[in-house]
Short mmCIF file of C-alpha atoms and ligand atoms in Angstrom, two decimals:
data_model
loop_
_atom_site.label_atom_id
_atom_site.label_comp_id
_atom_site.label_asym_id
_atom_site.label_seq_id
_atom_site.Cartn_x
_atom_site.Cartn_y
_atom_site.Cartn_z
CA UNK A 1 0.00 0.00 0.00
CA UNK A 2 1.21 3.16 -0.73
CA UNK A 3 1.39 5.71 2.06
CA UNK A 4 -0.71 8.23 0.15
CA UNK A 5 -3.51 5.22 0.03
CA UNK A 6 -2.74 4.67 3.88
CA UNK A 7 -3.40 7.75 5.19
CA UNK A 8 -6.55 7.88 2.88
CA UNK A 9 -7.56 4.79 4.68
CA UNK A 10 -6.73 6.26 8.14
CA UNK A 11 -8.36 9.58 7.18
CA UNK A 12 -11.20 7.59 6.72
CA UNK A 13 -11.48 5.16 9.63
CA UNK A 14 -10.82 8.21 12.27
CA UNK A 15 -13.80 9.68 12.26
CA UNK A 16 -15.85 6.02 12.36
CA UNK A 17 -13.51 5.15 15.28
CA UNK A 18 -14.78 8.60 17.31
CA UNK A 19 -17.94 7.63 16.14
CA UNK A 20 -18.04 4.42 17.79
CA UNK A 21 -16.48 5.63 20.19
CA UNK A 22 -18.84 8.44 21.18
CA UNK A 23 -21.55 5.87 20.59
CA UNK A 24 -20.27 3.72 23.51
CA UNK A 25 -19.77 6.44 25.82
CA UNK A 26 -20.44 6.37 29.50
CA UNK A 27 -21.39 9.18 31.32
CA UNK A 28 -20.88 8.61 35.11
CA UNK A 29 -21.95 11.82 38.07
CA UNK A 30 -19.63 11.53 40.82
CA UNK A 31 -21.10 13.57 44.16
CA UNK A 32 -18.70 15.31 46.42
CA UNK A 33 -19.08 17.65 49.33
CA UNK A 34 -17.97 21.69 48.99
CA UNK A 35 -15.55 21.18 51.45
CA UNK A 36 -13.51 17.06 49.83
CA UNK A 37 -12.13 20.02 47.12
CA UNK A 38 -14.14 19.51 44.27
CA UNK A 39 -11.38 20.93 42.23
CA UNK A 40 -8.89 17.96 42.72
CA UNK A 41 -11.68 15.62 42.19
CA UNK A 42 -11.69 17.30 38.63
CA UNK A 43 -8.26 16.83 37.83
CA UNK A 44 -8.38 13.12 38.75
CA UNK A 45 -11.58 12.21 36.59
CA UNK A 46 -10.04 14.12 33.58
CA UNK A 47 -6.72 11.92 34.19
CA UNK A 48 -9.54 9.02 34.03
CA UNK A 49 -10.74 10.20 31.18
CA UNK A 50 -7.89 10.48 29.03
CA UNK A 51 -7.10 6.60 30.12
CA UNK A 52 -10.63 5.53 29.45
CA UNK A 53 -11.77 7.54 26.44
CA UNK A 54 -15.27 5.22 26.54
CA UNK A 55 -16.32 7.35 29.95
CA UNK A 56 -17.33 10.74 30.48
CA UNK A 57 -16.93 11.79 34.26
CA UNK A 58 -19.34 14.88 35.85
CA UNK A 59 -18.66 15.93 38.99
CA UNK A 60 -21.70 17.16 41.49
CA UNK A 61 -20.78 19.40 44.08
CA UNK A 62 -22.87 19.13 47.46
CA UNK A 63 -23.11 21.41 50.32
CA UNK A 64 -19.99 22.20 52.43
CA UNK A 65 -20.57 19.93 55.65
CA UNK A 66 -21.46 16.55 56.12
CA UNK A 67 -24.60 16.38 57.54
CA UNK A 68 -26.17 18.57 54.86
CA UNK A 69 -24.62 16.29 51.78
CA UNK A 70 -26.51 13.30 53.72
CA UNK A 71 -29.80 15.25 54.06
CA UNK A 72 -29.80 15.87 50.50
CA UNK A 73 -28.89 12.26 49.77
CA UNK A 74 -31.24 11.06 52.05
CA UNK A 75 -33.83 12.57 49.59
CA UNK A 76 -32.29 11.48 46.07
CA UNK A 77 -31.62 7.94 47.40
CA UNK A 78 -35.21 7.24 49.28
CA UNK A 79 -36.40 8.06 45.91
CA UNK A 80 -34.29 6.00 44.01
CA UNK A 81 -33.23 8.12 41.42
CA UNK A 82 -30.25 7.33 39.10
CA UNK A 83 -28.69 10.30 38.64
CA UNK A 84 -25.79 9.91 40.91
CA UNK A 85 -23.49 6.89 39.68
CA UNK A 86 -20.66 7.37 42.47
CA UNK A 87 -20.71 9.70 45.95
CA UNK A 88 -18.38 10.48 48.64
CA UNK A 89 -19.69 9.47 51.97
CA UNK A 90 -18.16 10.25 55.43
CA UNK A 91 -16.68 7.09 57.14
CA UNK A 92 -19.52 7.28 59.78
CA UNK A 93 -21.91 6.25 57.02
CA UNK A 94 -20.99 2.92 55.69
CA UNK A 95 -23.77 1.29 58.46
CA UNK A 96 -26.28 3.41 57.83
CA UNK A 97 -25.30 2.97 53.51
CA UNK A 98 -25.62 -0.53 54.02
CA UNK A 99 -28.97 -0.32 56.04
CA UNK A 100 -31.00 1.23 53.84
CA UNK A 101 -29.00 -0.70 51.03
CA UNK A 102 -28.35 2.71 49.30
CA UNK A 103 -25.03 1.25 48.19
CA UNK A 104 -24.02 -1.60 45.69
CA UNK A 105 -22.10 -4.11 47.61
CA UNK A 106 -18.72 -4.67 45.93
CA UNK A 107 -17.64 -7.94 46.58
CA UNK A 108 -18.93 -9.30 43.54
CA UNK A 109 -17.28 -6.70 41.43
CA UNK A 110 -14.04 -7.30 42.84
CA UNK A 111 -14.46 -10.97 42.80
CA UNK A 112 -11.01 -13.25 43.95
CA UNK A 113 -9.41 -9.64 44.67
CA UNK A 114 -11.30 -9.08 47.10
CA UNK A 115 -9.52 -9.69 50.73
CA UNK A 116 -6.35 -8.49 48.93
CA UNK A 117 -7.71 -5.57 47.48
CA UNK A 118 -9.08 -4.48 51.10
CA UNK A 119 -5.91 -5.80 52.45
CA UNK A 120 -4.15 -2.85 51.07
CA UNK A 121 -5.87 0.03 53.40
CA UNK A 122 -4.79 0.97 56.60
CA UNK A 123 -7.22 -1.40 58.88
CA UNK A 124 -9.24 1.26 60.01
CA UNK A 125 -10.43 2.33 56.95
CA UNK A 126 -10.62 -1.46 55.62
CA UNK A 127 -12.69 -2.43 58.74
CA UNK A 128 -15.10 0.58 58.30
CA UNK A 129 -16.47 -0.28 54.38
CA UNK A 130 -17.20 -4.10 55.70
CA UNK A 131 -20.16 -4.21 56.94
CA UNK A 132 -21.71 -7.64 57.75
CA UNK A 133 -19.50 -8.92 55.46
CA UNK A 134 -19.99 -6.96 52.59
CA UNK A 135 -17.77 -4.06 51.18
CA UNK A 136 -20.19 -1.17 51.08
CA UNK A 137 -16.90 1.66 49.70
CA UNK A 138 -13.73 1.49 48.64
CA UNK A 139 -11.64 4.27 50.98
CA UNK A 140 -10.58 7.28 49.30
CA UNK A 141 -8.76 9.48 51.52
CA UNK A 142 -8.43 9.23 55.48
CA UNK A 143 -8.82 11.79 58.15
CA UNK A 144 -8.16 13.27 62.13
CA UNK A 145 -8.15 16.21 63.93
CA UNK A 146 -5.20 17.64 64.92
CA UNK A 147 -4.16 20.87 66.91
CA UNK A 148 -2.96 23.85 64.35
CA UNK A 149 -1.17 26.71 65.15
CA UNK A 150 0.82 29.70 64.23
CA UNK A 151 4.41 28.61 64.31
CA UNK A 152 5.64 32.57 63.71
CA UNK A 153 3.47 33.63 67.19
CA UNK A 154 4.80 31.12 69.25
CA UNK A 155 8.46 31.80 68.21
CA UNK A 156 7.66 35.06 68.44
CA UNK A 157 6.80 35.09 72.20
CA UNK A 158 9.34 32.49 72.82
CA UNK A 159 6.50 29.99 73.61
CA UNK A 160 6.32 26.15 73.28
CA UNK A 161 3.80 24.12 71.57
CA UNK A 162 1.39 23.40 74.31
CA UNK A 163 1.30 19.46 75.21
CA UNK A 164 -1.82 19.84 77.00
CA UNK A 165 -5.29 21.45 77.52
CA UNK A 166 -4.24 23.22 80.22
CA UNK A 167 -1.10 24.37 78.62
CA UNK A 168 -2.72 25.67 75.80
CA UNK A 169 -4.96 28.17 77.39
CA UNK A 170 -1.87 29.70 78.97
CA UNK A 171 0.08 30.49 75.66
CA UNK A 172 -2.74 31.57 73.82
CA UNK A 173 -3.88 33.99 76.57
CA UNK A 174 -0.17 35.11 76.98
CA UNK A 175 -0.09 35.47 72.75
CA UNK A 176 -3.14 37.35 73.02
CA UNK A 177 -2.52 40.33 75.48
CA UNK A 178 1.19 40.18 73.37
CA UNK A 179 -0.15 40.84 70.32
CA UNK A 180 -2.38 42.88 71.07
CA UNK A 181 -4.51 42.57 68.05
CA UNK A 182 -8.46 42.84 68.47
CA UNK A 183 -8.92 40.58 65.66
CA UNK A 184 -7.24 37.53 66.79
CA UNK A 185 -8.99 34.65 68.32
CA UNK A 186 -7.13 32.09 70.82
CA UNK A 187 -8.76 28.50 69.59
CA UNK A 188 -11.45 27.54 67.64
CA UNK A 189 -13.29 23.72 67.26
CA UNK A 190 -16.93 23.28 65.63
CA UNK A 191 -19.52 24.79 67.76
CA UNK A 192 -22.09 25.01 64.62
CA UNK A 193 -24.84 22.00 64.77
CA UNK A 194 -23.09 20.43 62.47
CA UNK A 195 -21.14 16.64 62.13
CA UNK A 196 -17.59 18.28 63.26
CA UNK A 197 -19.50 19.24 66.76
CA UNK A 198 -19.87 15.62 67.57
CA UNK A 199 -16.02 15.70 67.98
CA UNK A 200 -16.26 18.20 69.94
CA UNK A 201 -17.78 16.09 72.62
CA UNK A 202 -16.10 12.92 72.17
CA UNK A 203 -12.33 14.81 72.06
CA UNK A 204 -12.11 15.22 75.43
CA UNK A 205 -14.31 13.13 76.87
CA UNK A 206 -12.17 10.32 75.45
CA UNK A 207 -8.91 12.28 76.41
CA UNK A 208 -10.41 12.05 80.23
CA UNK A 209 -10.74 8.52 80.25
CA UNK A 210 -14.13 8.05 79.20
CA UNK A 211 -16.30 6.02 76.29
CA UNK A 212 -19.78 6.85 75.54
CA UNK A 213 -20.77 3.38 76.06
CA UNK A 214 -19.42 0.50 78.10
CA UNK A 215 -18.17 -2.88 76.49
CA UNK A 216 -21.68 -4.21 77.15
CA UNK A 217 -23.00 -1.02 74.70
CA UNK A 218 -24.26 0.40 77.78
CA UNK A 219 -24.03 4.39 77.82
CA UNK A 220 -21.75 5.79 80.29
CA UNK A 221 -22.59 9.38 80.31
CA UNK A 222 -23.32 9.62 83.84
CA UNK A 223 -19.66 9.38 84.67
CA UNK A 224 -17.04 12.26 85.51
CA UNK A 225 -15.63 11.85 82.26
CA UNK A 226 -18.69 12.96 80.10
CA UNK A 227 -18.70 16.37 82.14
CA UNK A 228 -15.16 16.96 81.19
CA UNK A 229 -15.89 18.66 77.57
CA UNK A 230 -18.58 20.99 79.20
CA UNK A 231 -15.83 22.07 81.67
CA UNK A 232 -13.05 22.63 79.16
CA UNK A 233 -14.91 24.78 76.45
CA UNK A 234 -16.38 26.48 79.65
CA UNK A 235 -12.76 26.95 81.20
CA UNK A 236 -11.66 28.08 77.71
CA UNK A 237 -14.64 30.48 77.32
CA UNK A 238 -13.90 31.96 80.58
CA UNK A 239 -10.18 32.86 79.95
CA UNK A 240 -11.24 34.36 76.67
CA UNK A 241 -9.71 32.08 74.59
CA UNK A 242 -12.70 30.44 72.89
CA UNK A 243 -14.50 32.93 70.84
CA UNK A 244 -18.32 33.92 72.45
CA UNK A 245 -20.27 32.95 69.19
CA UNK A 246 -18.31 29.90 69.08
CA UNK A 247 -21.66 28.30 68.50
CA UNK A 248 -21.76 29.78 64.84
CA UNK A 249 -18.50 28.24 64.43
CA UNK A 250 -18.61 25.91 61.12
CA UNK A 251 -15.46 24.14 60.31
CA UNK A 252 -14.62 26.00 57.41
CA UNK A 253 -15.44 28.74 58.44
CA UNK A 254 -12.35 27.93 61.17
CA UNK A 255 -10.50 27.57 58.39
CA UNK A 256 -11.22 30.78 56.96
CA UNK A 257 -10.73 32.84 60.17
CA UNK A 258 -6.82 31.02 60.46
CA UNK A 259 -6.47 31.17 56.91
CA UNK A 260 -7.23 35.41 57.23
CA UNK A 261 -4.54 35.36 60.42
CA UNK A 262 -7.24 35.88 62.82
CA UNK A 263 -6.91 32.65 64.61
CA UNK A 264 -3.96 31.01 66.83
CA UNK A 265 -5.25 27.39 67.49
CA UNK A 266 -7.81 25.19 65.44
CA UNK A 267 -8.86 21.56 66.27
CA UNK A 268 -9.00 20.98 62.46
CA UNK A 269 -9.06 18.23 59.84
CA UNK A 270 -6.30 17.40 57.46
CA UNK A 271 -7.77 19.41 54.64
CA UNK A 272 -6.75 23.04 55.65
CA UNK A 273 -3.10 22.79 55.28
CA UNK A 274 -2.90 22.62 51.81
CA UNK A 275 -5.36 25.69 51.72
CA UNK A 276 -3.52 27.72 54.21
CA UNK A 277 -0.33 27.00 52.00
CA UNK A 278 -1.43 27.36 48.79
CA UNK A 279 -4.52 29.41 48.06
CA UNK A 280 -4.43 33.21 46.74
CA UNK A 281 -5.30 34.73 49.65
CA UNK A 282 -4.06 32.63 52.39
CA UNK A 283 -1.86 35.13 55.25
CA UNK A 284 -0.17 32.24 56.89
CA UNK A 285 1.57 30.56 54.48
CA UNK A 286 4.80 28.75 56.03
CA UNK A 287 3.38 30.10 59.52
CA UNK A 288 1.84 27.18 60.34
CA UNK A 289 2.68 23.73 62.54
CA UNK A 290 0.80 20.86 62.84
CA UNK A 291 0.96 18.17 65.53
CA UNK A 292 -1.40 15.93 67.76
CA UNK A 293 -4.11 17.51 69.92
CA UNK A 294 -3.43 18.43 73.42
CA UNK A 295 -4.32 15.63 75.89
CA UNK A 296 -5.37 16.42 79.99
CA UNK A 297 -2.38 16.96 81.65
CA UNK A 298 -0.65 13.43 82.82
CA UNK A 299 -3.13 11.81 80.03
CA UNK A 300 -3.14 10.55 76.72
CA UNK A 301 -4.37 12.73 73.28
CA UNK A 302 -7.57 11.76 71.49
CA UNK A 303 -8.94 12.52 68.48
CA UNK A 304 -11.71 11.73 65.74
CA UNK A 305 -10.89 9.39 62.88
CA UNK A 306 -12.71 10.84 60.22
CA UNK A 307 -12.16 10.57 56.23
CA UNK A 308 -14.17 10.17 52.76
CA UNK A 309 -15.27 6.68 51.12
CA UNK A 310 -16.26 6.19 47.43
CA UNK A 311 -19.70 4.22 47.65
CA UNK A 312 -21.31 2.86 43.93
CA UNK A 313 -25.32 4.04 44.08
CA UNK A 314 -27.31 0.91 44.23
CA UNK A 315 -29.25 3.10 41.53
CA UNK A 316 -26.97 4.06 38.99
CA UNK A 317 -27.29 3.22 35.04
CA UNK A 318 -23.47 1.80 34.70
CA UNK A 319 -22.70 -0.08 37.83
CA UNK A 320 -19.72 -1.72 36.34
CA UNK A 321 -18.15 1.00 35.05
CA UNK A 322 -19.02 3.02 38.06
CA UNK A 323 -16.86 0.63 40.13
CA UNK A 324 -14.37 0.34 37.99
CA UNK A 325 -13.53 4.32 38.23
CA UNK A 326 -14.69 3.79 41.94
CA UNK A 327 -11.40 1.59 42.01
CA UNK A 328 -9.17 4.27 40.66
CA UNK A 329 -10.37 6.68 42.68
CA UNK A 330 -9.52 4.28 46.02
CA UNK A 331 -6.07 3.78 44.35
CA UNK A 332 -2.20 4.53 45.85
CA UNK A 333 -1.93 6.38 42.59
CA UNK A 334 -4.96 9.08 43.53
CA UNK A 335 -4.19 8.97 47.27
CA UNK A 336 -0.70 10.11 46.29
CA UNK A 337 -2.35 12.82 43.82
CA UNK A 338 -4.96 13.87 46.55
CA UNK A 339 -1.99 14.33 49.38
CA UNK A 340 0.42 16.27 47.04
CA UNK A 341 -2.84 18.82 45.61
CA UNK A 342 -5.02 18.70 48.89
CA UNK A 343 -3.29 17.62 51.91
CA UNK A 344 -5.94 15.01 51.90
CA UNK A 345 -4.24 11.98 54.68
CA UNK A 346 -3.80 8.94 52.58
CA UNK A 347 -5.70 5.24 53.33
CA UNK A 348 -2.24 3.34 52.16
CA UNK A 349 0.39 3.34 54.70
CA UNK A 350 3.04 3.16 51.74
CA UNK A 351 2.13 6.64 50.52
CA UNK A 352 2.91 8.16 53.78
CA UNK A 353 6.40 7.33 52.84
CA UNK A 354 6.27 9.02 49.45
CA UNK A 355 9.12 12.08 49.27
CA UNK A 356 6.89 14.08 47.09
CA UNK A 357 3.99 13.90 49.70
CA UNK A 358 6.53 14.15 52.62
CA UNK A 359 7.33 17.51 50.68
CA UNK A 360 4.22 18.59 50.12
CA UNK A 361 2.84 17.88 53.49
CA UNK A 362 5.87 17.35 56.36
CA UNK A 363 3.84 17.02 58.97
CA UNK A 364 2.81 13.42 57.73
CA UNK A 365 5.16 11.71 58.69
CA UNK A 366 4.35 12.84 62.59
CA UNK A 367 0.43 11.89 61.43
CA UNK A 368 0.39 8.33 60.88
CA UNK A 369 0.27 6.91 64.17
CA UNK A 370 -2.72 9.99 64.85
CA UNK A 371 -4.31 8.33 61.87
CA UNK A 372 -3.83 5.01 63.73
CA UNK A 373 -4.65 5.31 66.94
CA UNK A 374 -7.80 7.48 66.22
CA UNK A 375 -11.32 6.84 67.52
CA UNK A 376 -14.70 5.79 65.90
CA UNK A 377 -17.52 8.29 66.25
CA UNK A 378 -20.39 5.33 67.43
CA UNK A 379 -20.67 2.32 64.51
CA UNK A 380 -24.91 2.58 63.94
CA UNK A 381 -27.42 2.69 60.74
CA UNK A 382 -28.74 5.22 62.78
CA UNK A 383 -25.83 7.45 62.93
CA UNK A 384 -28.13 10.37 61.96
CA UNK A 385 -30.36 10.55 65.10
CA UNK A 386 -27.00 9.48 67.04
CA UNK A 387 -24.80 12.76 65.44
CA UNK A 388 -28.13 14.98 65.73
CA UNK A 389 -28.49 14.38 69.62
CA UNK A 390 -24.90 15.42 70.68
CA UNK A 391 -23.81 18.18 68.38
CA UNK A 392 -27.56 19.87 69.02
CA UNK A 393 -26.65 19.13 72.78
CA UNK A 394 -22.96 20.52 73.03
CA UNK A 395 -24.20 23.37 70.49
CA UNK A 396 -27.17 24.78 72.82
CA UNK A 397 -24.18 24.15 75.91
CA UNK A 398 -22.44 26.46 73.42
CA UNK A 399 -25.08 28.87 72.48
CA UNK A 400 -25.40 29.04 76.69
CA UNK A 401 -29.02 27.63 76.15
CA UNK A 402 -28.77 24.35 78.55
CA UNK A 403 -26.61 23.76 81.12
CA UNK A 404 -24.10 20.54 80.87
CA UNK A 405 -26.52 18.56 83.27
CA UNK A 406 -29.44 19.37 80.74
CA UNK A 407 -27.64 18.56 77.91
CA UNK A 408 -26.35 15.60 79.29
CA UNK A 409 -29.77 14.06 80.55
CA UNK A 410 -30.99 14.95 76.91
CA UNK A 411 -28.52 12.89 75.51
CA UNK A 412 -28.50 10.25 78.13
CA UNK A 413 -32.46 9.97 77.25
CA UNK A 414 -32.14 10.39 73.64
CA UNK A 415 -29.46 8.19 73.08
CA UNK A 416 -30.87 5.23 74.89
CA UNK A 417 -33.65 5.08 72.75
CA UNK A 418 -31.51 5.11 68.98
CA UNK A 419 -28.22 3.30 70.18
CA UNK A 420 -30.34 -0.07 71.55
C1 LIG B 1 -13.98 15.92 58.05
C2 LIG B 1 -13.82 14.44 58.34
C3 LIG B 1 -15.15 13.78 58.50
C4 LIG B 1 -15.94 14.52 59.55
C5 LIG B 1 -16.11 15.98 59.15
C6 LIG B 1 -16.82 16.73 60.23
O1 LIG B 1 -14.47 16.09 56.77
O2 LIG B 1 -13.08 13.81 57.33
O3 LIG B 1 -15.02 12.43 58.85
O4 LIG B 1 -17.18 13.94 59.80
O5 LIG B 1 -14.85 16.55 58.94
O6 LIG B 1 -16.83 18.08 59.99
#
């Protein structure tokens, strides 16, 4: 063949092959929250999409905290509807996923790979998408809160990092009458009635000693231990450390005040670093430390284990292909992508490692064992009613609308009746 002839005959079987190719396309919605950067989730579905040219990957953003994605799930799933093909759900949902069988169980799908495939995550994250057996997501990034704080201020005032609650209160009131400046606040955690709230409450009731229930899932908030959070935030709110309308406080909006310079401590998720590093108008750029939260004085540190799964919609139109980008998504490849453009905390202990992540993010290699030895918000397909009771209850303690003895009863009542 001549080559004139050849590239007649490839002039002519292009457009048939985009043809076909258009003809076969997939079109798949992935849902993410405001606040799992939207942005990044773009640049890893167009990476997709130049691998896979057969798929077509949308991206749905949902509101910017976690309990309002799930309310407006709550409504698109009870009805059924296909639109959404993949979403990002909180790792306190996989029970109440599998429940209300919103999500497509994957162990079919991944078939002999399965325990090896699962294998792969750091066990917390494995162990939270099995439930009853069944893999209900495939992990996509992993997450704790950890103490922030302006490196520059403490250096500044020749201060420490504080080890402890106590501690803590003392440098930031000492950093506050230094500075001077009206606009800065001491330390901020969610206040809002929102998901992050719930951590609120568990932080240091955990760091004191206590559980919310007993090993025979008994509740134990009638100990010492369950007071302990009211009197911290009350101790804080007293030295004037913790804002007054820290009852309005959102997480990102946390972010936003630190992000502006306004704040000196924030029990925050992994997220905000690479914002606070990178974005236009961030004021503390390489001002900023990391490390584990404070524990009680002569105790140990606690925190929340928190992080984002990829679940397949038992509804969508293109299961199979839906898990198969579901499986790149939950790969070392995209937890290495998310780490390096979003500080997200990876699920594979390998990428913790990586130099170009340790670069990225140093504090990493200090948050593994956080990661590890984090604790589970309660395991229940009624995690909705079970979030709902304490962060209304520590937000009204908050909002100084119920005492700690109210809000505790509330809870003791409430949560009797959902956690059975
Ligand atoms: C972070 C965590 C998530 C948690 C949420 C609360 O996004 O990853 O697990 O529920 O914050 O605000």
């Amino acid at each position: 063949m001549t080559l004139f002839r050849l590239a007649a005959a490839a002039a002519l079987a292009l457009p048939l092959l985009a043809s076909a190719a258009e003809a076969q396309q997939t079109t798949l919605r992935v849902f993410t929250g405001g606040q799992q950067r939207p942005d990044v989730m773009r640049k890893i579905l167009d990476l997709y999409q130049q691998r896979n040219p057969n798929v077509k990957a949308e991206v749905e953003v949902g509101g910017a905290t976690s309990d309002v994605q799930q309310q407006y799930l709550n409504t698109v799933l009870s009805a059924r509807d296909s639109v959404l093909d993949i979403i990002l759900i909180d790792v306190i949902r996989p029970a109440q996923w599998a429940a209300q069988q919103w999500a497509e169980p994957l162990d079919t799908y991944l078939g002999a790979e399965r325990n090896a495939v699962m294998a792969r995550y750091l066990p917390a994250y494995r162990d939270a998408n099995i439930i009853d057996g069944k893999v209900i997501a495939l992990p996509y990034f992993a997450d704790a809160q950890f103490l922030y704080f302006r490196k520059d201020l403490l250096e500044k005032h020749k201060l420490q990092p504080p080890k402890n609650w106590e501690e803590l209160i003392t440098t930031a009131q000492t950093v506050l009458k230094g500075e001077g400046n009206a606009n800065l606040r001491g330390f901020e955690t969610a206040g809002a009635p929102i998901e992050g709230t719930v951590c609120t409450f568990l932080v240091p009731m955990w760091g004191a000693g206590g559980n919310l229930t007993d090993g025979q899932g008994r509740l134990q908030l009638d100990a010492a231990a369950a007071k302990k959070p009211f009197e911290l935030w009350t101790q804080m709110k007293q030295a004037n450390v913790l804002p007054p309308n820290i009852a309005e406080v959102v997480t990102d909006r946390m972010r936003l005040n630190f992000q502006a310079g306004n704040l000196l401590f924030a029990m925050q998720w992994g997220y905000a670093w690479n914002r606070f590093q990178n974005d236009a108008d961030t004021q503390v750029k390489d001002k900023v430390a990391v490390v584990p939260l404070p524990s009680f004085a002569g105790g140990q540190p606690a925190t929340c284990i928190g992080g984002w799964q990829v679940a397949v919609s038992a509804f969508g139109k293109n299961k199979a292909e839906a898990v198969k980008l579901a499986r790149f998504l939950s790969s070392p490849e995209v937890s290495k992508m998310q780490a390096i453009l979003a500080s997200h905390l990876p699920v594979f202990a390998e990428v913790y490692d990586d130099a170009e992540v340790l670069q990225a993010n140093p504090w990493f290699a200090q948050a593994r064992p956080v990661v590890l030895t984090a604790r589970s918000r309660p395991i229940s397909p009624r995690y909705n009613e079970v979030s709902d009771i304490i962060r209304s209850n520590m937000n009204a303690f908050l909002a100084g609308t119920r005492t700690s003895d109210q809000a505790l009863s509330d809870m003791n009542q409430r949560l009797a009746r959902v956690m059975r």
